Amino acid sequence: MQHTTEEILHQIYLFSSFSMDELAKIAEKTKYKVLEQGDAVYQEGNDAKAFYVVMYGTLKILTSTEKGDDVNVTTIATGDHFGEFPFLDQGKRAGTVEAMERCELLEIPFDHLQHILDADKELALKFYKGITNYLVKRMRLLTHDLAYARELKKRYS
């Protein structure tokens, strides 16, 4: 069964409180992208112009060490979104994202999203509440992971 872009976006918790009319505004300039295994969505250090929703597939986020080694930061899959940080801080890409298998993505251009949020303050509030909840969950998970890593280091040092 084929879903509309609006239906796909509505399934992502970031947009779950949006009405179909609100999602239609975002979907207007959202692009469908297909990646094959090994394809990069973007590279660490690139300028950022969009963020992405994973419709199908698995991707890995990598970052480079000072020695040039790639470190797998996390794996993301169907239903996740990524690449939103530069929308919030106008920074460069902090990592490289590569497809681990054939992937289908929705690409949401930053300038389009910003225009929509600037024009509708209630919609902006919904969006920023959603992204704040997402970031808090990620921060809690990171805090847990760091505490666990410190405990392991103590045990085996």
mmCIF file of C-alpha atoms in Angstrom:
data_model
loop_
_atom_site.group_PDB
_atom_site.id
_atom_site.type_symbol
_atom_site.label_atom_id
_atom_site.label_comp_id
_atom_site.label_asym_id
_atom_site.label_seq_id
_atom_site.Cartn_x
_atom_site.Cartn_y
_atom_site.Cartn_z
ATOM 1 C CA MET A 1 0.000 0.000 0.000
ATOM 2 C CA GLN A 2 1.402 3.379 -1.056
ATOM 3 C CA HIS A 3 1.372 6.164 1.543
ATOM 4 C CA THR A 4 1.384 9.887 0.873
ATOM 5 C CA THR A 5 4.257 12.032 2.065
ATOM 6 C CA GLU A 6 1.917 13.543 4.636
ATOM 7 C CA GLU A 7 1.022 10.103 6.023
ATOM 8 C CA ILE A 8 4.690 9.148 6.258
ATOM 9 C CA LEU A 9 5.587 12.395 8.034
ATOM 10 C CA HIS A 10 2.656 11.962 10.432
ATOM 11 C CA GLN A 11 4.098 8.609 11.560
ATOM 12 C CA ILE A 12 7.319 10.330 12.673
ATOM 13 C CA TYR A 13 6.908 11.484 16.282
ATOM 14 C CA LEU A 14 8.424 14.862 15.362
ATOM 15 C CA PHE A 15 5.381 15.555 13.170
ATOM 16 C CA SER A 16 2.782 13.393 14.920
ATOM 17 C CA SER A 17 0.902 16.378 16.378
ATOM 18 C CA PHE A 18 0.617 18.107 12.994
ATOM 19 C CA SER A 19 -2.654 18.099 11.050
ATOM 20 C CA MET A 20 -2.698 16.762 7.490
ATOM 21 C CA ASP A 21 -3.065 20.348 6.212
ATOM 22 C CA GLU A 22 0.038 21.394 8.161
ATOM 23 C CA LEU A 23 1.930 18.375 6.851
ATOM 24 C CA ALA A 24 0.850 19.215 3.308
ATOM 25 C CA LYS A 25 2.718 22.521 3.647
ATOM 26 C CA ILE A 26 5.900 20.673 4.576
ATOM 27 C CA ALA A 27 5.371 18.010 1.913
ATOM 28 C CA GLU A 28 5.169 20.626 -0.875
ATOM 29 C CA LYS A 29 8.960 20.739 -1.301
ATOM 30 C CA THR A 30 9.916 17.471 0.350
ATOM 31 C CA LYS A 31 11.892 15.250 -2.031
ATOM 32 C CA TYR A 32 11.973 11.472 -2.302
ATOM 33 C CA LYS A 33 15.496 10.004 -2.502
ATOM 34 C CA VAL A 34 16.761 6.474 -3.044
ATOM 35 C CA LEU A 35 20.231 5.379 -1.928
ATOM 36 C CA GLU A 36 22.021 2.140 -2.651
ATOM 37 C CA GLN A 37 24.254 0.341 -0.158
ATOM 38 C CA GLY A 38 27.405 2.394 0.468
ATOM 39 C CA ASP A 39 25.970 5.669 -0.863
ATOM 40 C CA ALA A 40 26.534 8.693 1.377
ATOM 41 C CA VAL A 41 23.706 11.088 2.141
ATOM 42 C CA TYR A 42 26.281 13.693 3.137
ATOM 43 C CA GLN A 43 29.843 13.944 4.415
ATOM 44 C CA GLU A 44 31.191 15.276 7.708
ATOM 45 C CA GLY A 45 31.993 18.987 7.363
ATOM 46 C CA ASN A 46 29.557 19.610 4.480
ATOM 47 C CA ASP A 47 27.197 22.556 4.496
ATOM 48 C CA ALA A 48 23.696 21.520 5.545
ATOM 49 C CA LYS A 49 20.602 22.370 3.563
ATOM 50 C CA ALA A 50 18.089 19.673 4.589
ATOM 51 C CA PHE A 51 17.220 17.001 7.089
ATOM 52 C CA TYR A 52 15.938 13.531 6.360
ATOM 53 C CA VAL A 53 13.272 11.020 7.325
ATOM 54 C CA VAL A 54 14.024 7.332 6.760
ATOM 55 C CA MET A 55 11.068 5.775 4.954
ATOM 56 C CA TYR A 56 12.830 2.452 4.559
ATOM 57 C CA GLY A 57 16.281 1.096 5.245
ATOM 58 C CA THR A 58 19.223 1.304 7.607
ATOM 59 C CA LEU A 59 21.984 3.907 7.672
ATOM 60 C CA LYS A 60 25.047 4.465 9.818
ATOM 61 C CA ILE A 61 26.359 7.746 11.153
ATOM 62 C CA LEU A 62 30.140 7.963 11.238
ATOM 63 C CA THR A 63 32.562 10.547 12.534
ATOM 64 C CA SER A 64 36.318 10.760 12.085
ATOM 65 C CA THR A 65 38.910 10.707 14.848
ATOM 66 C CA GLU A 66 41.922 13.009 14.826
ATOM 67 C CA LYS A 67 43.903 10.089 13.358
ATOM 68 C CA GLY A 68 41.405 9.809 10.493
ATOM 69 C CA ASP A 69 39.717 6.606 11.643
ATOM 70 C CA ASP A 70 35.962 6.326 11.123
ATOM 71 C CA VAL A 71 33.907 5.655 14.257
ATOM 72 C CA ASN A 72 30.355 4.347 13.937
ATOM 73 C CA VAL A 73 28.358 6.706 16.162
ATOM 74 C CA THR A 74 24.960 5.102 15.701
ATOM 75 C CA THR A 75 22.678 3.239 13.332
ATOM 76 C CA ILE A 76 19.363 4.673 12.213
ATOM 77 C CA ALA A 77 16.492 2.922 10.493
ATOM 78 C CA THR A 78 12.950 3.130 9.172
ATOM 79 C CA GLY A 79 10.959 5.802 11.009
ATOM 80 C CA ASP A 80 13.996 7.749 12.243
ATOM 81 C CA HIS A 81 15.065 11.213 11.170
ATOM 82 C CA PHE A 82 18.540 12.714 11.050
ATOM 83 C CA GLY A 83 20.477 15.791 10.031
ATOM 84 C CA GLU A 84 18.339 18.258 11.982
ATOM 85 C CA PHE A 85 21.088 19.761 14.183
ATOM 86 C CA PRO A 86 22.310 22.306 11.592
ATOM 87 C CA PHE A 87 18.715 23.520 11.228
ATOM 88 C CA LEU A 88 18.914 24.533 14.874
ATOM 89 C CA ASP A 89 22.474 25.894 15.018
ATOM 90 C CA GLN A 90 23.412 26.628 11.359
ATOM 91 C CA GLY A 91 26.520 24.455 11.781
ATOM 92 C CA LYS A 92 28.199 22.102 9.362
ATOM 93 C CA ARG A 93 27.521 18.367 9.206
ATOM 94 C CA ALA A 94 28.977 16.707 12.308
ATOM 95 C CA GLY A 95 29.226 13.269 10.718
ATOM 96 C CA THR A 96 28.926 11.219 7.553
ATOM 97 C CA VAL A 97 25.749 9.243 6.893
ATOM 98 C CA GLU A 98 25.969 6.132 4.701
ATOM 99 C CA ALA A 99 23.362 3.639 3.552
ATOM 100 C CA MET A 100 23.923 0.121 4.881
ATOM 101 C CA GLU A 101 21.378 -1.223 2.396
ATOM 102 C CA ARG A 102 18.997 0.209 -0.186
ATOM 103 C CA CYS A 103 17.245 3.131 1.526
ATOM 104 C CA GLU A 104 14.326 5.411 0.766
ATOM 105 C CA LEU A 105 14.410 8.870 2.330
ATOM 106 C CA LEU A 106 12.383 12.044 2.448
ATOM 107 C CA GLU A 107 14.535 15.170 2.210
ATOM 108 C CA ILE A 108 13.073 18.278 3.905
ATOM 109 C CA PRO A 109 14.858 21.480 2.823
ATOM 110 C CA PHE A 110 15.808 23.775 5.708
ATOM 111 C CA ASP A 111 14.840 26.978 3.884
ATOM 112 C CA HIS A 112 11.364 25.633 3.089
ATOM 113 C CA LEU A 113 10.797 24.450 6.659
ATOM 114 C CA GLN A 114 12.044 27.766 8.073
ATOM 115 C CA HIS A 115 9.673 29.700 5.795
ATOM 116 C CA ILE A 116 6.712 27.609 6.991
ATOM 117 C CA LEU A 117 7.639 27.948 10.673
ATOM 118 C CA ASP A 118 8.188 31.711 10.341
ATOM 119 C CA ALA A 119 4.710 32.096 8.827
ATOM 120 C CA ASP A 120 2.864 30.006 11.434
ATOM 121 C CA LYS A 121 3.906 30.439 15.067
ATOM 122 C CA GLU A 122 1.602 27.667 16.349
ATOM 123 C CA LEU A 123 3.138 25.243 13.901
ATOM 124 C CA ALA A 124 6.605 26.429 14.930
ATOM 125 C CA LEU A 125 5.734 25.761 18.576
ATOM 126 C CA LYS A 126 4.632 22.197 17.736
ATOM 127 C CA PHE A 127 7.826 21.603 15.783
ATOM 128 C CA TYR A 128 10.178 22.979 18.435
ATOM 129 C CA LYS A 129 8.370 21.074 21.210
ATOM 130 C CA GLY A 130 8.758 17.885 19.191
ATOM 131 C CA ILE A 131 12.437 18.441 18.509
ATOM 132 C CA THR A 132 13.067 19.393 22.143
ATOM 133 C CA ASN A 133 11.475 16.140 23.349
ATOM 134 C CA TYR A 134 13.589 14.224 20.845
ATOM 135 C CA LEU A 135 16.812 15.912 21.965
ATOM 136 C CA VAL A 136 16.025 15.332 25.642
ATOM 137 C CA LYS A 137 15.526 11.604 24.955
ATOM 138 C CA ARG A 138 18.834 11.467 23.082
ATOM 139 C CA MET A 139 20.596 13.341 25.881
ATOM 140 C CA ARG A 140 19.221 10.933 28.504
ATOM 141 C CA LEU A 141 20.418 7.974 26.439
ATOM 142 C CA LEU A 142 23.838 9.572 25.984
ATOM 143 C CA THR A 143 24.107 10.235 29.729
ATOM 144 C CA HIS A 144 23.250 6.596 30.430
ATOM 145 C CA ASP A 145 25.794 5.371 27.863
ATOM 146 C CA LEU A 146 28.537 7.614 29.277
ATOM 147 C CA ALA A 147 27.856 6.425 32.841
ATOM 148 C CA TYR A 148 28.037 2.824 31.654
ATOM 149 C CA ALA A 149 31.298 3.476 29.763
ATOM 150 C CA ARG A 150 32.835 5.110 32.846
ATOM 151 C CA GLU A 151 31.838 2.139 34.984
ATOM 152 C CA LEU A 152 33.413 -0.278 32.513
ATOM 153 C CA LYS A 153 36.579 1.804 32.411
ATOM 154 C CA LYS A 154 36.820 1.676 36.238
ATOM 155 C CA ARG A 155 36.340 -2.093 36.284
ATOM 156 C CA TYR A 156 38.912 -2.852 33.628
ATOM 157 C CA SER A 157 41.538 -0.198 34.311
#
